[in-house]
Structure formats: C-alpha cells, structure tokens
Tab-separated table of C-alpha atoms in Angstrom:
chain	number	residue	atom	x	y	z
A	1	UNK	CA	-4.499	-7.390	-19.287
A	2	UNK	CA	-6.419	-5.375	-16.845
A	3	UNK	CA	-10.149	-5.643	-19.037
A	4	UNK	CA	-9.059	-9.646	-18.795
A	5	UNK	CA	-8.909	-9.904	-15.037
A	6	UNK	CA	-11.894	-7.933	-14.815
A	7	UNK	CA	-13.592	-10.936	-14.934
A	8	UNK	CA	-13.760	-12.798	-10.970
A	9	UNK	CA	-13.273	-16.518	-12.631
A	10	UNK	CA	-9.985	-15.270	-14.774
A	11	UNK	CA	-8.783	-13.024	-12.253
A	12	UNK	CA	-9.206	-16.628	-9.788
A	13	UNK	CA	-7.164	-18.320	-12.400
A	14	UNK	CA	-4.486	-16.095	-12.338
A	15	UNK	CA	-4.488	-15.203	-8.461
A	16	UNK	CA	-3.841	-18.805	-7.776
A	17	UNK	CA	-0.681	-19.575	-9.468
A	18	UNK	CA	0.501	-15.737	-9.057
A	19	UNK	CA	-0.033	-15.907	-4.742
A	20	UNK	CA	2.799	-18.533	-4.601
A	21	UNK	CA	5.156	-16.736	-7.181
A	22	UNK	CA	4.643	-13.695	-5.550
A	23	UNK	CA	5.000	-14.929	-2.155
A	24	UNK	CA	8.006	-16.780	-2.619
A	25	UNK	CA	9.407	-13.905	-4.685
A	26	UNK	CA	8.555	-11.740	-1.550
A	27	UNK	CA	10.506	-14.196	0.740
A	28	UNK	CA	13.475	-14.247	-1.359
A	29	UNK	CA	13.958	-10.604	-1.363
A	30	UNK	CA	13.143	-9.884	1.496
A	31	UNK	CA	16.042	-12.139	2.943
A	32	UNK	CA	17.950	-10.815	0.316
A	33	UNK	CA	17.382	-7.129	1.163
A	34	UNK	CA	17.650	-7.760	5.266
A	35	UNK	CA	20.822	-9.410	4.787
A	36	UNK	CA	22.253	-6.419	2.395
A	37	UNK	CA	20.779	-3.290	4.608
A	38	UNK	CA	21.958	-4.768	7.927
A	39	UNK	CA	25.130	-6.490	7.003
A	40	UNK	CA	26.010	-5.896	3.191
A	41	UNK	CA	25.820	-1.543	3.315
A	42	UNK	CA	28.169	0.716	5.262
A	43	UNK	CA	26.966	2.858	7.812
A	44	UNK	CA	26.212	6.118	6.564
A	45	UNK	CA	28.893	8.779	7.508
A	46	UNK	CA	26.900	11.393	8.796
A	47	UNK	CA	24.392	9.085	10.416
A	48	UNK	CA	26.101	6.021	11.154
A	49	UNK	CA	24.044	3.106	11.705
A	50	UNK	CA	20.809	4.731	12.038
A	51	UNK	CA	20.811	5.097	8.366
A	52	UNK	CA	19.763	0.958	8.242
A	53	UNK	CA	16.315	2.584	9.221
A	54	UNK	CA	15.699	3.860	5.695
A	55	UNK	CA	15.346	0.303	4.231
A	56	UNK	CA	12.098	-0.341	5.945
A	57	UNK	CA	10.740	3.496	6.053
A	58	UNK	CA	11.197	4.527	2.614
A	59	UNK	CA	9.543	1.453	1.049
A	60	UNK	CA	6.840	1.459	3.146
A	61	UNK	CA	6.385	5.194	2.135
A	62	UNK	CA	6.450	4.593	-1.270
A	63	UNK	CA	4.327	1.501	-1.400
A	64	UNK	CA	1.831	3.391	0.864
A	65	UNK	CA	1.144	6.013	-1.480
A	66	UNK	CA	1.071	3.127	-4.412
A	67	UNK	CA	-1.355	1.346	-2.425
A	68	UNK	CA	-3.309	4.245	-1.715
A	69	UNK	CA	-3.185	5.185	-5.545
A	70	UNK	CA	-4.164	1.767	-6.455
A	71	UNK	CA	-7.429	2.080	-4.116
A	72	UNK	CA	-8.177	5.342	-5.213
A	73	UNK	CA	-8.395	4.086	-9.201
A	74	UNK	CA	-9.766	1.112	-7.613
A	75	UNK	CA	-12.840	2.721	-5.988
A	76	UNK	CA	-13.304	5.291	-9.362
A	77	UNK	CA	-13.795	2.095	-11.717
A	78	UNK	CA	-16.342	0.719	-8.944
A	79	UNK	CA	-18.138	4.255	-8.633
A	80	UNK	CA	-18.542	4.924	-12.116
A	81	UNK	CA	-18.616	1.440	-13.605
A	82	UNK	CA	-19.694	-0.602	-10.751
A	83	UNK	CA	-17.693	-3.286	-11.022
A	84	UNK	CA	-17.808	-5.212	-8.429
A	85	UNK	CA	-14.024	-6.829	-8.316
A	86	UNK	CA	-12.779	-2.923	-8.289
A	87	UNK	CA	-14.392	-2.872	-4.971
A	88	UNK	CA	-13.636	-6.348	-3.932
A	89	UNK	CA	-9.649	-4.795	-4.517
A	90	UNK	CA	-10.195	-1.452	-3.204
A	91	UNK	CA	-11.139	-3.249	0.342
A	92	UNK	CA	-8.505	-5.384	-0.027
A	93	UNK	CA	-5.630	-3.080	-0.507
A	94	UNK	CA	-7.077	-0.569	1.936
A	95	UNK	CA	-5.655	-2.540	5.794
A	96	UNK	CA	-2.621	-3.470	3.490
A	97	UNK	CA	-1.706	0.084	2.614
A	98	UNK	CA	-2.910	1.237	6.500
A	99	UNK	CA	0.229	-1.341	7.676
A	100	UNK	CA	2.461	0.416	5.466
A	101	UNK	CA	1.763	4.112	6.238
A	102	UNK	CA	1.289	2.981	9.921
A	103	UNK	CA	4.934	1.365	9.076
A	104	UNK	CA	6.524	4.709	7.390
A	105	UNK	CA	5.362	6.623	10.200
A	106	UNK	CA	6.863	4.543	13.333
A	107	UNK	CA	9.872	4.130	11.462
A	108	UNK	CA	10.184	8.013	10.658
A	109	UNK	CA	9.574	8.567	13.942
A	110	UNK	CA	12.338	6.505	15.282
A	111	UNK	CA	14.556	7.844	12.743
A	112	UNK	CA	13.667	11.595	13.389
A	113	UNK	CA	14.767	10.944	17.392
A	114	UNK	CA	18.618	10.935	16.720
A	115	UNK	CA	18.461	12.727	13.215
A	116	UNK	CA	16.580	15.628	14.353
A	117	UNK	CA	16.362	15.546	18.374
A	118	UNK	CA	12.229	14.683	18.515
A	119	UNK	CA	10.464	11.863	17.736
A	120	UNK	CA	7.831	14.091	15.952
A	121	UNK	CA	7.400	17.285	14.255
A	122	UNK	CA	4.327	18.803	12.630
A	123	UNK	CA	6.186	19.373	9.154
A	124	UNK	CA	4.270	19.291	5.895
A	125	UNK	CA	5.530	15.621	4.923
A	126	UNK	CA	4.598	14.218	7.811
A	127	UNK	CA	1.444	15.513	8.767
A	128	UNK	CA	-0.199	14.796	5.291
A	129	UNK	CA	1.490	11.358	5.619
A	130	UNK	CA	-0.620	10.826	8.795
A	131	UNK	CA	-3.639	12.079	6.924
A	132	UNK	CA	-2.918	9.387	4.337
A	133	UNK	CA	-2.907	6.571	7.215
A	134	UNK	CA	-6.313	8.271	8.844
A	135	UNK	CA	-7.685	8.016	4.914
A	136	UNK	CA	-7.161	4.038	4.744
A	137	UNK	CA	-8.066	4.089	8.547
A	138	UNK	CA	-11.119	5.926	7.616
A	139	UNK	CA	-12.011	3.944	4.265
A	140	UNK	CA	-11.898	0.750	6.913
A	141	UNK	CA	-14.097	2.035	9.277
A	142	UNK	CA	-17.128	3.684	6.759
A	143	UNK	CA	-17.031	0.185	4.840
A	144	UNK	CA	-17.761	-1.676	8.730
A	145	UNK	CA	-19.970	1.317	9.699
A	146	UNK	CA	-22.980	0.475	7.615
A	147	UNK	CA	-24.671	-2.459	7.728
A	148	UNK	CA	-25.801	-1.866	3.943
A	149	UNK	CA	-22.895	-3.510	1.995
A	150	UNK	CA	-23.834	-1.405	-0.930
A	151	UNK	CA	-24.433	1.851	0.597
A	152	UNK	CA	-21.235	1.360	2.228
A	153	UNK	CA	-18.818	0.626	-0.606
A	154	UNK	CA	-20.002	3.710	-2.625
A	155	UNK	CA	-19.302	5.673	0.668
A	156	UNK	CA	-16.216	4.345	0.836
A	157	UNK	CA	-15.019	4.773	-2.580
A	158	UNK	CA	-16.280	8.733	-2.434
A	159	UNK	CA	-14.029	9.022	0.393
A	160	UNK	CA	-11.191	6.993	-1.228
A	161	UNK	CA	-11.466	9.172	-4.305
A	162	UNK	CA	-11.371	12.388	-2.286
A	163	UNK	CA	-8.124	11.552	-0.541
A	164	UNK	CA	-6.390	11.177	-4.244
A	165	UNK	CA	-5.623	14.849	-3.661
A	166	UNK	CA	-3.661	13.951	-0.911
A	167	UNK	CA	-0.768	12.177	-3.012
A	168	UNK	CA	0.486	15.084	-4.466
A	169	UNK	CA	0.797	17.076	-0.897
A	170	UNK	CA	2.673	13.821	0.251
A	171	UNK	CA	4.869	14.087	-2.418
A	172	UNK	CA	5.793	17.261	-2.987
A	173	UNK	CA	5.274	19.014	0.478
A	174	UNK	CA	8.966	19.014	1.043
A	175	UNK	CA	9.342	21.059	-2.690
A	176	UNK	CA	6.455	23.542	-1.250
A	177	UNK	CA	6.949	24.305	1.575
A	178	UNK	CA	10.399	24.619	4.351
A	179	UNK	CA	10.933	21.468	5.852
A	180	UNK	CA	13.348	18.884	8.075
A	181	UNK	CA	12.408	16.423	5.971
A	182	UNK	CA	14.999	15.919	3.363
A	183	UNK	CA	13.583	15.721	-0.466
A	184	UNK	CA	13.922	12.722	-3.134
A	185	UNK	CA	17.214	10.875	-3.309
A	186	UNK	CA	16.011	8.439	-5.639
A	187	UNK	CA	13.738	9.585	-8.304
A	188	UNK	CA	15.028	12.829	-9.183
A	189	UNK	CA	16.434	14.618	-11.907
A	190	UNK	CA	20.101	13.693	-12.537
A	191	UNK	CA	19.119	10.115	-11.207
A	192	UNK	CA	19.858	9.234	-7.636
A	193	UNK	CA	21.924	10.868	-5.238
A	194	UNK	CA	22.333	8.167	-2.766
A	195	UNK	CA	25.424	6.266	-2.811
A	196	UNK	CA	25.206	2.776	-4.799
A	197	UNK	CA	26.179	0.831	-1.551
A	198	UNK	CA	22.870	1.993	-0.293
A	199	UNK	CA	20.769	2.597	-3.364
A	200	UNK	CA	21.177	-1.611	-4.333
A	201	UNK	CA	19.410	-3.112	-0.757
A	202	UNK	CA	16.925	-0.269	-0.501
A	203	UNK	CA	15.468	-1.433	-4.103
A	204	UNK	CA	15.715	-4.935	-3.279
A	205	UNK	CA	13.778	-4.161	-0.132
A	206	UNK	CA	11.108	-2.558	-1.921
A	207	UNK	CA	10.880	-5.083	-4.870
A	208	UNK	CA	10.487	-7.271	-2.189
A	209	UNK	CA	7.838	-5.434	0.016
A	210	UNK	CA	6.278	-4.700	-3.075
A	211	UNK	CA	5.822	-8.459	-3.638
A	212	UNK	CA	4.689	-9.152	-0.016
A	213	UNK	CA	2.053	-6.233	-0.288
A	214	UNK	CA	1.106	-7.895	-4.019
A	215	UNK	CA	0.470	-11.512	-2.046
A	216	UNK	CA	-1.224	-9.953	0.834
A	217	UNK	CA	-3.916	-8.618	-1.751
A	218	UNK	CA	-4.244	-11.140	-4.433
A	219	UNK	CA	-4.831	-13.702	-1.725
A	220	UNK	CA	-7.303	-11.233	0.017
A	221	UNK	CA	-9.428	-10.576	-3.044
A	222	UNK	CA	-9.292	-14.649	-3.657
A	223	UNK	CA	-10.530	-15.605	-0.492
A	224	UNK	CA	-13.451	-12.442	-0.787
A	225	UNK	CA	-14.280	-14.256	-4.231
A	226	UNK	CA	-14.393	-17.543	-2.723
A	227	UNK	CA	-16.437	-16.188	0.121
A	228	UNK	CA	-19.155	-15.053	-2.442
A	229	UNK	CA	-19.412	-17.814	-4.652
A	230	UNK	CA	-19.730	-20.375	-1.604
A	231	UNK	CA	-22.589	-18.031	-0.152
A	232	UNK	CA	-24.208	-17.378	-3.586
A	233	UNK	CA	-24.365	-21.408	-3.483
A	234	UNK	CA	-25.625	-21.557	-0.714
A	235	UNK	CA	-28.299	-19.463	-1.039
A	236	UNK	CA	-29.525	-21.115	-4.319
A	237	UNK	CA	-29.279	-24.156	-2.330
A	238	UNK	CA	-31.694	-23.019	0.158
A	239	UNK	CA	-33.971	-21.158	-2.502
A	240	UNK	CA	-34.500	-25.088	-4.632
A	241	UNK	CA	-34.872	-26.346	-1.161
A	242	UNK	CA	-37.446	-23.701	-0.572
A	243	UNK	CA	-39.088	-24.265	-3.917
A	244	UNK	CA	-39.456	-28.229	-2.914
C-alpha cells in the first residue's frame, strides 16, 4: 500500500476522496468525543472536574509523538532514497505535529496548576516533551532558513532523524527516572487502568484527532503536489515560449 502511494499521481487519487472521509470522520468524532468528555464521563473522584482536561492533553501527546515518528521515517526514506513525496510529507506533518505538542504542553500545564500546585516543573516527561515541540519547531525553521530547497530538506531530515532518539525519553522518562508525572494508564500491561467511563471518550477523542491530524496532512501534501505540477507547467510553458 505504502510502495503504491509512493507514486505523487496515485497518492493524488487517493488523497482526494480520503480528505473528505477523513474530515468528516474527524468532525463526527470529535462531536462525539466533546459531548462524552464534558457531559457523558463523571468527574474523576480525586480530581473532580479537572480530569475533563485529559481528553485533549493525552491525545495530543500521543499523536505528537506519532506525528513526530511519522516525520522521522518520513525524512529517512527521503535521505536515503530521495524520494521526493517522503519529503513533501515530512514538511507536511512537521507544523501539524508542532500544534499538537504545543497542545499537550498548554494543556499539561493547566492541568499541573491544581494537580500539583505549579503550572510547570522541570520533570523528565516534560522537559523532553518540550524538546520534541523545539524539534518540529526547529525542522520548520532549517527548511525556511535556506534559500536552497534541496540543501534545506536534507538538513532538515538529518535533524528530523536525530530527534528519533527523543521518543523513547518521552516515553519512558517517567519508568527512568522519579517523577510527578503519573505513568501509562492505557497501554500497559494488564490493559488499562482507567475506569471505562473515562477510557470510552478519551479513545473517541483521539480516533477523532487522529482523523483531523490525517486531513490536515493529506490535504497539505495535495495542495504541495498541486503547487509543483502547476509550476512545472508553467515553466515548460515559458521554456516552448522561449524556444519560439
């Protein structure tokens, strides 16, 4: 499937009847999930309705890392292969996946004020989770840096590769190292330890900003292909015109 969309025309033909599925599958769980995580779920018991929080910062969490993940391969296949639509979707996730970890990290902090009495804390989790939003932050700003498109985007994807090693410290700083910041509730062993009432809209909420975050990209790399075909006809236009 992947070797199929490798190819810009294909991957066109798909991107333009997936954008609308997967934007109207993001609206529909997103409405779904809002209405479940503010109205549907019981406040927590410990943390009453600050828990409602979680819905928003622990997809964005996970679908920054994904994101990040998905650049990071992204880049690798461009760098080694170069394949131009790798880096056509490595730029394209990259301000998508910045939103999310900038997301994660506002939220946490507004979470961590009444949970743990500051709004931040230099503990392992967060800090490399800041260092993943300065990666995409940085991947944005090397790629408008150069004014050598090509120079640039093997830059970029060096630096995207390099900040695959932050993943792991993301997820498993809170297993290394003491921390305030509680560990997996989810996808542990002995399945999930959150409570079903809460588990149920904080998966919808990620199927759906997993969706939204799939949309966002498809229809960026479509528009990026678009932009290069109209400008490759263009310039042929101008070089017969030239010819004449």
């Amino acid at each position: 499937m992947i070797s199929y969309l490798a190819n810009p025309r294909r991957f066109d033909i798909f991107a333009r009847y997936a954008i609308p599925v997967a934007g109207a599958l993001a609206a529909v769980l997103i409405a779904v999930g809002l209405y479940l995580s503010l109205i549907g779920s019981p406040p927590d018991y410990q943390q009453g309705d600050t828990i409602r929080i979680m819905y928003i910062h622990v997809p964005a969490a996970w679908l920054a890392l994904a994101l990040y993940f998905a650049m990071g391969i992204s880049s690798a296949i461009f760098f080694i292969w170069r394949h131009n639509l790798a880096d056509v979707a490595a730029a394209s996730i990259a301000p998508v996946g910045m939103v999310f970890a900038g997301l994660c990290l506002i939220t946490g902090s507004l979470w961590g004020k009444p949970t743990w009495g500051t709004w931040w804390i230099w503990d392992a989790r967060l800090t490399s989770m800041l260092i993943q939003f300065l990666l995409f932050l940085g991947y944005m700003a090397l790629r408008g840096a150069l004014e050598d498109e090509k120079l640039a985007a093997r830059l970029a994807a060096i630096l995207a590769m390099a900040g695959l090693l932050n993943l792991p410290i993301v997820k498993f700083s809170v297993d290394w190292w003491a921390s305030l910041h509680q560990g997996a509730t989810v996808f542990r062993d002995g399945g999930p330890s959150i409570d079903p009432s809460q588990l149920a809209p904080l998966l919808v909420m990620a199927f759906g900003l997993t969706a939204l975050a799939a949309w966002i990209v498809m229809y960026r790399m479509r528009s990026v292909i678009m932009d290069r075909r109209a400008r490759a006809l263009s310039q042929a236009r101008e070089a017969r015109g030239g010819a004449a």
